[in-house]
mmCIF file of N, CA and C in Angstrom:
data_model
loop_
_atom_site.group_PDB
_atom_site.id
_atom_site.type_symbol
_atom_site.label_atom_id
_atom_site.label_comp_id
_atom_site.label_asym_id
_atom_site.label_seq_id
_atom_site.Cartn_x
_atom_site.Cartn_y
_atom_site.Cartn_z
ATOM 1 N N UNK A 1 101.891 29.696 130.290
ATOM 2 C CA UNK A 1 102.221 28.305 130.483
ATOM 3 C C UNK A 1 103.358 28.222 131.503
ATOM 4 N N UNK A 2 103.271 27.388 132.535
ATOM 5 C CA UNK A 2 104.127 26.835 133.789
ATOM 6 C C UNK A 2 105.582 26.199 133.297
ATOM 7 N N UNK A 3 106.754 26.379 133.675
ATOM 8 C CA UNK A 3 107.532 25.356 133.663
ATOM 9 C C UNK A 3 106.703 23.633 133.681
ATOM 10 N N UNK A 4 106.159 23.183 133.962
ATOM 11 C CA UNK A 4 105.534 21.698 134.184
ATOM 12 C C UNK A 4 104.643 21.825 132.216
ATOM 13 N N UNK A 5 104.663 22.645 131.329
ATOM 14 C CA UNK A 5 104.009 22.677 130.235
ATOM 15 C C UNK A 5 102.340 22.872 130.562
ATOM 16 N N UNK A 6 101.493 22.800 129.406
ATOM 17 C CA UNK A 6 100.073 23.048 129.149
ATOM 18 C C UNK A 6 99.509 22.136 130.096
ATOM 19 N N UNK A 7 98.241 21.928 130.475
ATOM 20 C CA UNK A 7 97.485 21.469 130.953
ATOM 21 C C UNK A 7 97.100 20.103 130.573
ATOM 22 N N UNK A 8 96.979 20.459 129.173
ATOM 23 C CA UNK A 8 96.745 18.881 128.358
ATOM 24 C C UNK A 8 98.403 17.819 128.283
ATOM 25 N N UNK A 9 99.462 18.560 128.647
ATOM 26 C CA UNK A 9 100.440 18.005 128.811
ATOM 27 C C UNK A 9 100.644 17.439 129.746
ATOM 28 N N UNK A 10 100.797 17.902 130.659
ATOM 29 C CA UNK A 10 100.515 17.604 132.522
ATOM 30 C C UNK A 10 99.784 16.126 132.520
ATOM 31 N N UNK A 11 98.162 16.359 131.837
ATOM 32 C CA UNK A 11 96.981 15.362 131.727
ATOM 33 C C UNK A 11 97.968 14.026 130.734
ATOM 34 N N UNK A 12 98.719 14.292 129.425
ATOM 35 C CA UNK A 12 99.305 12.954 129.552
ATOM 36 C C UNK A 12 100.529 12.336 130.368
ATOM 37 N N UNK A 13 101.024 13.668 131.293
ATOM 38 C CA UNK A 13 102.102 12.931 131.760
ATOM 39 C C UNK A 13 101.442 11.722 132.615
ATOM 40 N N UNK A 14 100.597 12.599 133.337
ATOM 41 C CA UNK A 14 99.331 11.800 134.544
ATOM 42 C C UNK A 14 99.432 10.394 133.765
ATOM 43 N N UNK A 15 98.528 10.466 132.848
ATOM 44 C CA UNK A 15 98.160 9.350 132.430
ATOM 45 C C UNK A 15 99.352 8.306 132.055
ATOM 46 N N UNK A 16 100.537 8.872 131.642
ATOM 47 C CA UNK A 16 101.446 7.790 131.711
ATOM 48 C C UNK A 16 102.068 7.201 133.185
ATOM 49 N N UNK A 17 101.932 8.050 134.086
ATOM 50 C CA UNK A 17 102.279 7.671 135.600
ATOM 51 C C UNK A 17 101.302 6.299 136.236
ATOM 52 N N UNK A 18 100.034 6.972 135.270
ATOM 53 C CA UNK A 18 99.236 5.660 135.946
ATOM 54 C C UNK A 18 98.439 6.021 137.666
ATOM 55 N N UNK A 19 98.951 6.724 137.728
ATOM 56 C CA UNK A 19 98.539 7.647 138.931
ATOM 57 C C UNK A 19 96.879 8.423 139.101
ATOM 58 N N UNK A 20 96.100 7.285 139.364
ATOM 59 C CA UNK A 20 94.787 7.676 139.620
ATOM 60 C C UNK A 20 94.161 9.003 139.931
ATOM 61 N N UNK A 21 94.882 9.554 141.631
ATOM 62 C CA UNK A 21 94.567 10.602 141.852
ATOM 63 C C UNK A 21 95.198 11.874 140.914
ATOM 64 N N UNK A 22 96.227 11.750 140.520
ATOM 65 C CA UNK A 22 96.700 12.709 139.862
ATOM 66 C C UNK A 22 96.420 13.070 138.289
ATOM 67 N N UNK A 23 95.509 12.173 137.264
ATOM 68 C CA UNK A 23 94.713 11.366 136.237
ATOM 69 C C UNK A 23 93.351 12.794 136.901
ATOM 70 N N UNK A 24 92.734 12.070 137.636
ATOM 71 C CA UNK A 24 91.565 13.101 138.046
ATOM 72 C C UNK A 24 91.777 14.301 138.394
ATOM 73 N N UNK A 25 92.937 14.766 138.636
ATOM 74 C CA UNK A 25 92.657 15.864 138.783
ATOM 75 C C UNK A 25 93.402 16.836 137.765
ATOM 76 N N UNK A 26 93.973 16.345 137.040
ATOM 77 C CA UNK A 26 94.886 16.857 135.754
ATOM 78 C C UNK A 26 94.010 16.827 134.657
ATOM 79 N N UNK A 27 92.791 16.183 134.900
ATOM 80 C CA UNK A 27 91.177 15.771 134.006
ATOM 81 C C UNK A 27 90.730 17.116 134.467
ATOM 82 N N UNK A 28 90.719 17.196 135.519
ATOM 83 C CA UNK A 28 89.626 18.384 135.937
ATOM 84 C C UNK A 28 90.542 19.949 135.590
ATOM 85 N N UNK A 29 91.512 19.952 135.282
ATOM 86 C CA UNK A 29 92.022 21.168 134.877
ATOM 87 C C UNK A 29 92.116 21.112 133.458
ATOM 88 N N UNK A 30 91.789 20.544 132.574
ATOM 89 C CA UNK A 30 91.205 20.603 131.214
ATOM 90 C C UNK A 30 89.932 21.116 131.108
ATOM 91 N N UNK A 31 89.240 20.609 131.800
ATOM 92 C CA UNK A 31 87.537 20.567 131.612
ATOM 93 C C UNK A 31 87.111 19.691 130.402
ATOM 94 N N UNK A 32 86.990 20.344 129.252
ATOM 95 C CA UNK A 32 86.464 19.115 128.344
ATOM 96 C C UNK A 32 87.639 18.046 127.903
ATOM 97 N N UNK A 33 87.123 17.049 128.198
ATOM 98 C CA UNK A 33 88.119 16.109 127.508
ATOM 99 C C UNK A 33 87.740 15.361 126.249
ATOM 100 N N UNK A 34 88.577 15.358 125.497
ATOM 101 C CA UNK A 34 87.895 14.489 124.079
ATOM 102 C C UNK A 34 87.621 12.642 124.436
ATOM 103 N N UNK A 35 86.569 12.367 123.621
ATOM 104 C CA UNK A 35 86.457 10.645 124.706
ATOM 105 C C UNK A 35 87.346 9.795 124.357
ATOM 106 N N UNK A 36 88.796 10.090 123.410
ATOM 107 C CA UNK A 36 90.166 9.516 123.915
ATOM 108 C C UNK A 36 90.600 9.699 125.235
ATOM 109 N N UNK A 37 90.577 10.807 125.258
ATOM 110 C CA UNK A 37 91.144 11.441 126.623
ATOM 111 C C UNK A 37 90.318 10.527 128.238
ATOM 112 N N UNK A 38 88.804 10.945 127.393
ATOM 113 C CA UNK A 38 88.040 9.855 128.547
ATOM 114 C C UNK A 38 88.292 9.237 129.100
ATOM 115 N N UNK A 39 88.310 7.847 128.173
ATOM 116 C CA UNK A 39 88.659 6.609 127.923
ATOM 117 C C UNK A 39 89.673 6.158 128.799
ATOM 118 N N UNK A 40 91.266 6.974 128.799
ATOM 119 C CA UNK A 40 92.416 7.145 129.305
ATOM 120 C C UNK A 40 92.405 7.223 130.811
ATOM 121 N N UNK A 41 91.326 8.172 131.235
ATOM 122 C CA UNK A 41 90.952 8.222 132.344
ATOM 123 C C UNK A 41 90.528 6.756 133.098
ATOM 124 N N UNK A 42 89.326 6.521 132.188
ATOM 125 C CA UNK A 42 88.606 4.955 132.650
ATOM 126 C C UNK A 42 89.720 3.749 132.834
ATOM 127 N N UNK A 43 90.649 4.250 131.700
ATOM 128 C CA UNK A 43 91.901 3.061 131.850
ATOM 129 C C UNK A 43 92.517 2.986 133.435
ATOM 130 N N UNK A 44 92.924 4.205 133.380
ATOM 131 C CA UNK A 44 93.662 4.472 134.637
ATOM 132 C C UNK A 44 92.919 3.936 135.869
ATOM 133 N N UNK A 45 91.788 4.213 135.804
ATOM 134 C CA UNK A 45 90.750 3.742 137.240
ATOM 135 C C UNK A 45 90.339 2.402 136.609
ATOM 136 N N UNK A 46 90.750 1.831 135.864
ATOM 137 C CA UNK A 46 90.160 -0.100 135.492
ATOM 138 C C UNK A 46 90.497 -0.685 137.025
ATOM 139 N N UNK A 47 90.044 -1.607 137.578
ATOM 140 C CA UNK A 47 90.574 -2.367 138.300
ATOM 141 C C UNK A 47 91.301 -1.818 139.511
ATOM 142 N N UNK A 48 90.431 -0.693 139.925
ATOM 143 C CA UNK A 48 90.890 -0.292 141.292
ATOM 144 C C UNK A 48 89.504 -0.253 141.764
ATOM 145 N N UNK A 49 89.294 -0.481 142.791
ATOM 146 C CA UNK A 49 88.325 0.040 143.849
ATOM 147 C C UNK A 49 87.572 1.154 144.358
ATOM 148 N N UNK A 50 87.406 1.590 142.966
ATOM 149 C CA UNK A 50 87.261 3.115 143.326
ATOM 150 C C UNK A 50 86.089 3.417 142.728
ATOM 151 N N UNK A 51 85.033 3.740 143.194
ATOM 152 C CA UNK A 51 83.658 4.375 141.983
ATOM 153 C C UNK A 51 83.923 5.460 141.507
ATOM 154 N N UNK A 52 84.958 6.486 141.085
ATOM 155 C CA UNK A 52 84.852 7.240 139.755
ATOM 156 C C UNK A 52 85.222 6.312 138.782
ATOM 157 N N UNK A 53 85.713 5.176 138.975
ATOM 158 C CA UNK A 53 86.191 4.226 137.707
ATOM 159 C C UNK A 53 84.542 4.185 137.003
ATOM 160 N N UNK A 54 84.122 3.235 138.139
ATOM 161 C CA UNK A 54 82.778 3.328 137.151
ATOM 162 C C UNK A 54 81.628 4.314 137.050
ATOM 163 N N UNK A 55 81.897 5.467 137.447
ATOM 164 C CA UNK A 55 80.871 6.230 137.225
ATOM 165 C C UNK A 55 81.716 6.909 136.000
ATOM 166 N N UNK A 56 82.799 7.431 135.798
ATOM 167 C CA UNK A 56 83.556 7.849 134.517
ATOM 168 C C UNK A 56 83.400 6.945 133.507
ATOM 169 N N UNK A 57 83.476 5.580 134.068
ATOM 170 C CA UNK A 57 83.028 4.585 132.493
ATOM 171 C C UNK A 57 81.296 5.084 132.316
ATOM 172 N N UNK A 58 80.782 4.777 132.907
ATOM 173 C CA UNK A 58 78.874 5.523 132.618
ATOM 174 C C UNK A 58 79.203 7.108 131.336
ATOM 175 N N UNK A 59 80.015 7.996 132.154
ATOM 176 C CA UNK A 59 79.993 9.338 131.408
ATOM 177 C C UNK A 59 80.520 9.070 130.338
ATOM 178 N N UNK A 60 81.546 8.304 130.126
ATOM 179 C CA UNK A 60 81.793 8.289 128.321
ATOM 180 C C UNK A 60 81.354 7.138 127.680
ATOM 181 N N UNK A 61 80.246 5.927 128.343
ATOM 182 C CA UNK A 61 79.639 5.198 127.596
ATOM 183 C C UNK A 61 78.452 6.257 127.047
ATOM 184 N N UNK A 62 77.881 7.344 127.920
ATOM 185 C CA UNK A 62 76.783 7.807 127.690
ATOM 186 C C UNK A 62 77.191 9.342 126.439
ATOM 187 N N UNK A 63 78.355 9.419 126.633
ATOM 188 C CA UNK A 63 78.902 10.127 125.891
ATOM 189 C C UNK A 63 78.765 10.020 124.481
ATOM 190 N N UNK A 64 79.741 9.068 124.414
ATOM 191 C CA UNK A 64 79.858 8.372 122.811
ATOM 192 C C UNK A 64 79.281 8.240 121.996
ATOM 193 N N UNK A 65 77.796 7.838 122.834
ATOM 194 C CA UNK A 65 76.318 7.271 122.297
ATOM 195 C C UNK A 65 75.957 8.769 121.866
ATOM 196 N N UNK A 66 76.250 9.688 122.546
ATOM 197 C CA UNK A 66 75.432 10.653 122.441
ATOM 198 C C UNK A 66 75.919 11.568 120.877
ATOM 199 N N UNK A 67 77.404 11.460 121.224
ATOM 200 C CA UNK A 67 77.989 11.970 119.911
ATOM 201 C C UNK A 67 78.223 11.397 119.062
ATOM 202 N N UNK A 68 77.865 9.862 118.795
ATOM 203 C CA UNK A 68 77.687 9.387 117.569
ATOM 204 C C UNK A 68 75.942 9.509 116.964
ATOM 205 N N UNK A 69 74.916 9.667 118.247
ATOM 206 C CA UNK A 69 74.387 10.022 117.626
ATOM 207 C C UNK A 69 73.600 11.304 116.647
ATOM 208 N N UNK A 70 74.388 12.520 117.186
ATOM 209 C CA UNK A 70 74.738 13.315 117.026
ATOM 210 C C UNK A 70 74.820 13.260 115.581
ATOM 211 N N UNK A 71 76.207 12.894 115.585
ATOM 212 C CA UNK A 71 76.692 12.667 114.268
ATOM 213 C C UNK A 71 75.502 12.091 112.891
ATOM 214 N N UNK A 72 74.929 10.894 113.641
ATOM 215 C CA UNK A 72 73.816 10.228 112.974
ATOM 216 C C UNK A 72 73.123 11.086 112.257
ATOM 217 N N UNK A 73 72.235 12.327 113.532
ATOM 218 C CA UNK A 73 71.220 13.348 113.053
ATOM 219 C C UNK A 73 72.063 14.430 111.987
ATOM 220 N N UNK A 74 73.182 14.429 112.303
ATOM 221 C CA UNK A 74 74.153 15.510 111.503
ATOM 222 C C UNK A 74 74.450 14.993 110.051
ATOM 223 N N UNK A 75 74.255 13.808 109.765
ATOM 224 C CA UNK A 75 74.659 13.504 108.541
ATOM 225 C C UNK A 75 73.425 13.077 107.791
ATOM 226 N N UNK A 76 71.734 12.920 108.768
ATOM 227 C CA UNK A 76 70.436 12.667 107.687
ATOM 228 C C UNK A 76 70.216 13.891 107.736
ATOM 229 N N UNK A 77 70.219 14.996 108.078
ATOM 230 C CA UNK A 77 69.832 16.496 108.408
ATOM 231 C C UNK A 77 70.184 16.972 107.190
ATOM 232 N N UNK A 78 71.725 16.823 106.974
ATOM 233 C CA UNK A 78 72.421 17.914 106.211
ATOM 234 C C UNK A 78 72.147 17.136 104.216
ATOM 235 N N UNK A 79 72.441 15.608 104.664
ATOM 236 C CA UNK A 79 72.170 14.885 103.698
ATOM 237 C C UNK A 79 70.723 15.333 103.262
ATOM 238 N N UNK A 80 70.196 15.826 103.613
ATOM 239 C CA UNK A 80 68.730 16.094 103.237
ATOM 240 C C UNK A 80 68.501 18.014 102.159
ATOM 241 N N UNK A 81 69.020 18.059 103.374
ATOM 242 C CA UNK A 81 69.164 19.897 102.978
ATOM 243 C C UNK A 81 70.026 19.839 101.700
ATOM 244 N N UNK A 82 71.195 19.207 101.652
ATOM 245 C CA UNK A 82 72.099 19.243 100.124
ATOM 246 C C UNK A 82 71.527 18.574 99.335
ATOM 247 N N UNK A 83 70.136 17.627 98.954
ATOM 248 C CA UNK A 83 69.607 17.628 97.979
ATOM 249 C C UNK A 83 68.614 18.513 97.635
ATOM 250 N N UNK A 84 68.148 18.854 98.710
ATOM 251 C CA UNK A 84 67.295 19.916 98.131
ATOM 252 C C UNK A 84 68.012 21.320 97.774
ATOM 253 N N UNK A 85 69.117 21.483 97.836
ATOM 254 C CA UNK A 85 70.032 22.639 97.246
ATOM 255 C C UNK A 85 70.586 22.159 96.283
ATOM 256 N N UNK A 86 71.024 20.923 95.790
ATOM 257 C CA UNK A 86 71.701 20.616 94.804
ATOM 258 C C UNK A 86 70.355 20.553 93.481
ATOM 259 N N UNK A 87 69.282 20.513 94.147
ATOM 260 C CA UNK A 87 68.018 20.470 93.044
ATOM 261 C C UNK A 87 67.216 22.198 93.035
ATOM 262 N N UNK A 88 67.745 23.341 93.151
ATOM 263 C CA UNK A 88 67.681 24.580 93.367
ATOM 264 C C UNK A 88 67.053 25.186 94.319
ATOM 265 N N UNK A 89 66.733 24.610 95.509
ATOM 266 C CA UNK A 89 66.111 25.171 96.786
ATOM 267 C C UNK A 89 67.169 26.348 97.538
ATOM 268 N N UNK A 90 66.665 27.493 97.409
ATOM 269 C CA UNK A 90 68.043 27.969 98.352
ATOM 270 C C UNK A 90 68.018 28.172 99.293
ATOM 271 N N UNK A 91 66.669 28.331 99.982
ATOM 272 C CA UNK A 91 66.487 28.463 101.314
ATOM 273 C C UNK A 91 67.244 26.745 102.141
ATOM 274 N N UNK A 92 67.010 25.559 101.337
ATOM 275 C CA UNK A 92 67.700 24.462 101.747
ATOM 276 C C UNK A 92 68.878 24.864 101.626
ATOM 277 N N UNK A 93 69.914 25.459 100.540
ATOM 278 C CA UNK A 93 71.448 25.754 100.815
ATOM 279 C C UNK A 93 71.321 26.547 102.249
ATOM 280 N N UNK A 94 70.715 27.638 102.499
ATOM 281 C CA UNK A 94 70.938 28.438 103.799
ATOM 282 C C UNK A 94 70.912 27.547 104.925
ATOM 283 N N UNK A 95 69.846 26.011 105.199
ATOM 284 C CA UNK A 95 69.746 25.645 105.755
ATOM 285 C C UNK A 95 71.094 25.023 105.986
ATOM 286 N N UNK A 96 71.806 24.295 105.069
ATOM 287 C CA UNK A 96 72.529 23.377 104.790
ATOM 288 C C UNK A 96 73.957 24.175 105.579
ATOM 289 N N UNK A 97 74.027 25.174 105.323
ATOM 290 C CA UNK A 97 75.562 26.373 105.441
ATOM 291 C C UNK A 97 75.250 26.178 107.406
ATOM 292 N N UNK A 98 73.751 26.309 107.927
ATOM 293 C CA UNK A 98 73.801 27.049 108.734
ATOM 294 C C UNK A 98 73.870 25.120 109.962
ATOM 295 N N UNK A 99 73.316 24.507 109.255
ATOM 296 C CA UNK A 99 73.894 23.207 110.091
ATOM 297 C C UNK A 99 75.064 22.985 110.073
ATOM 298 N N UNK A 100 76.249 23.207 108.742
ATOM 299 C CA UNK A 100 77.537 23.284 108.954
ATOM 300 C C UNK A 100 78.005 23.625 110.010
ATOM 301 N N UNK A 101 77.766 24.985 109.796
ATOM 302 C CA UNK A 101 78.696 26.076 111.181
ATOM 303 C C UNK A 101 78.169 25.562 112.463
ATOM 304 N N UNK A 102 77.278 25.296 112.713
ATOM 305 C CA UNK A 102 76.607 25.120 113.936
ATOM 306 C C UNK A 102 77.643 23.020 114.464
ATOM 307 N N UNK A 103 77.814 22.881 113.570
ATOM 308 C CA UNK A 103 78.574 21.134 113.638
ATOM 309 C C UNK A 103 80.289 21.894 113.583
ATOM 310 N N UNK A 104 80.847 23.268 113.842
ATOM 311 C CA UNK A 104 82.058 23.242 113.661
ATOM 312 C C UNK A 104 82.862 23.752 112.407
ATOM 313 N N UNK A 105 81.845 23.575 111.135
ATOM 314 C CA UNK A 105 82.808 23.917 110.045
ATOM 315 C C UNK A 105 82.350 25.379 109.484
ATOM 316 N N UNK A 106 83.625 26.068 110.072
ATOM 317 C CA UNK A 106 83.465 27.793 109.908
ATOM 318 C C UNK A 106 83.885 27.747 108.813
ATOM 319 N N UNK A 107 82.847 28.698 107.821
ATOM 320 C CA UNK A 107 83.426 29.253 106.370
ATOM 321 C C UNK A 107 81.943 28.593 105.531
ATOM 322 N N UNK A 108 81.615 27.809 106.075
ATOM 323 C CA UNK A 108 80.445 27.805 105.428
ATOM 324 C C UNK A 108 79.320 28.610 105.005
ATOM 325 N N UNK A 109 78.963 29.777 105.769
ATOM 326 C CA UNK A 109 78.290 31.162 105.539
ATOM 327 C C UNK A 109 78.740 31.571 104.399
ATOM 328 N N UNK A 110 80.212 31.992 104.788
ATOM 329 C CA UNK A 110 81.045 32.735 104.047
ATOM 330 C C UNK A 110 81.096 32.029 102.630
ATOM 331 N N UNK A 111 80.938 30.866 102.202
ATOM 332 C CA UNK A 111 81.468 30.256 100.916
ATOM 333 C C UNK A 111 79.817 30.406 100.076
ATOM 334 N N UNK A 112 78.735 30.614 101.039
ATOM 335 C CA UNK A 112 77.598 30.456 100.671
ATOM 336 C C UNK A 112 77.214 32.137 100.334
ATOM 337 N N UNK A 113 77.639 33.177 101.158
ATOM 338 C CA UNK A 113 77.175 34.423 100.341
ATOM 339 C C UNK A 113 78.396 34.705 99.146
ATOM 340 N N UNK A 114 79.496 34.084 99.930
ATOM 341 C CA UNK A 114 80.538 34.338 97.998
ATOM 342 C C UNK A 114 79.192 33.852 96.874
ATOM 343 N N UNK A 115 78.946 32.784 97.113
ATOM 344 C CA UNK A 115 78.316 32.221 95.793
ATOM 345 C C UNK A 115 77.170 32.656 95.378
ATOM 346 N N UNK A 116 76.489 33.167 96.229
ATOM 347 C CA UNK A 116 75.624 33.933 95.601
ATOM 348 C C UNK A 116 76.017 35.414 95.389
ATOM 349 N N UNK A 117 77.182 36.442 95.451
ATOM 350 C CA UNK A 117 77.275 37.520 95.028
ATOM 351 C C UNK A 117 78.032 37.033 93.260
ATOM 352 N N UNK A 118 78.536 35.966 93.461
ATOM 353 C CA UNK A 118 78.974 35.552 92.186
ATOM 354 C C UNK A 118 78.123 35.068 91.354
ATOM 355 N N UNK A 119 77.263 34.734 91.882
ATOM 356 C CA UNK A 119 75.834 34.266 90.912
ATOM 357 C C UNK A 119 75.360 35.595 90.759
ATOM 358 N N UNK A 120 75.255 36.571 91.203
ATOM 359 C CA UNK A 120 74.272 38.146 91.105
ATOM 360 C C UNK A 120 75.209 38.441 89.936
ATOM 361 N N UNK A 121 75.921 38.772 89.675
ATOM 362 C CA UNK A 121 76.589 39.199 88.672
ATOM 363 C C UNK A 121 77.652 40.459 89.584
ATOM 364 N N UNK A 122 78.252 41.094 88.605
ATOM 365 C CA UNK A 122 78.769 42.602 89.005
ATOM 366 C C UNK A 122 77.667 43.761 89.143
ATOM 367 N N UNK A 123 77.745 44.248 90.804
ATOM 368 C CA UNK A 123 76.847 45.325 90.645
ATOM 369 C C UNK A 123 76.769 46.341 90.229
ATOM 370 N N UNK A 124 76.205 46.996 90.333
ATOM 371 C CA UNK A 124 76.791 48.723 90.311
ATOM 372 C C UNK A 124 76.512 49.149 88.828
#
């Protein structure tokens, strides 16, 4: 890390300067931005003359949509798989562990073979 701090630091100083060009390109040394971060961007380019304003508003209108719907499929998917594990399917629990991890939440594998070596009993 630089005397000037992290990258994502830099990106809010930008954004409090208000400083368009310096906003885009303090964006582009993050790479992903969360669509707060977006958003912040779109603020900054509101009402200037500039088409990344509105082509950056397009990328996180198309964004949003995309990860809420996301979310949508992520919550009838999994909602589905945990009844059929909560009614003894286990191949649905495997399913259920393995949409977790894949959405972000690590430990789900892991909490799913604990429970079944604890269901096997003691080996040996």
């Amino acid at each position: 890390m630089t005397e000037q701090g992290s990258p994502r630091a830099r990106f809010r100083r930008a954004v409090r300067s208000g400083d368009a060009l310096l906003v885009v390109t303090t964006a582009h040394d993050l790479g992903r931005l969360s669509v707060p971060e977006a958003f912040a961007v779109v603020l900054v380019l509101a009402g200037r003359d500039d088409p990344l304003g509105a082509r950056a508003a397009r990328r996180l209108a198309e964004r949003a949509a995309a990860e809420q719907a996301a979310v949508g499929a992520l919550r009838d998917a999994l909602a589905g798989e945990l009844e059929r594990a909560v009614a003894g399917d286990r191949e649905a629990a495997d399913r259920a562990a393995i949409l977790l991890e894949g959405a972000g939440f690590r430990g789900a594998m892991r909490e799913l073979r604990e429970r079944r070596e604890a269901d096997a009993g003691p080996s040996g």
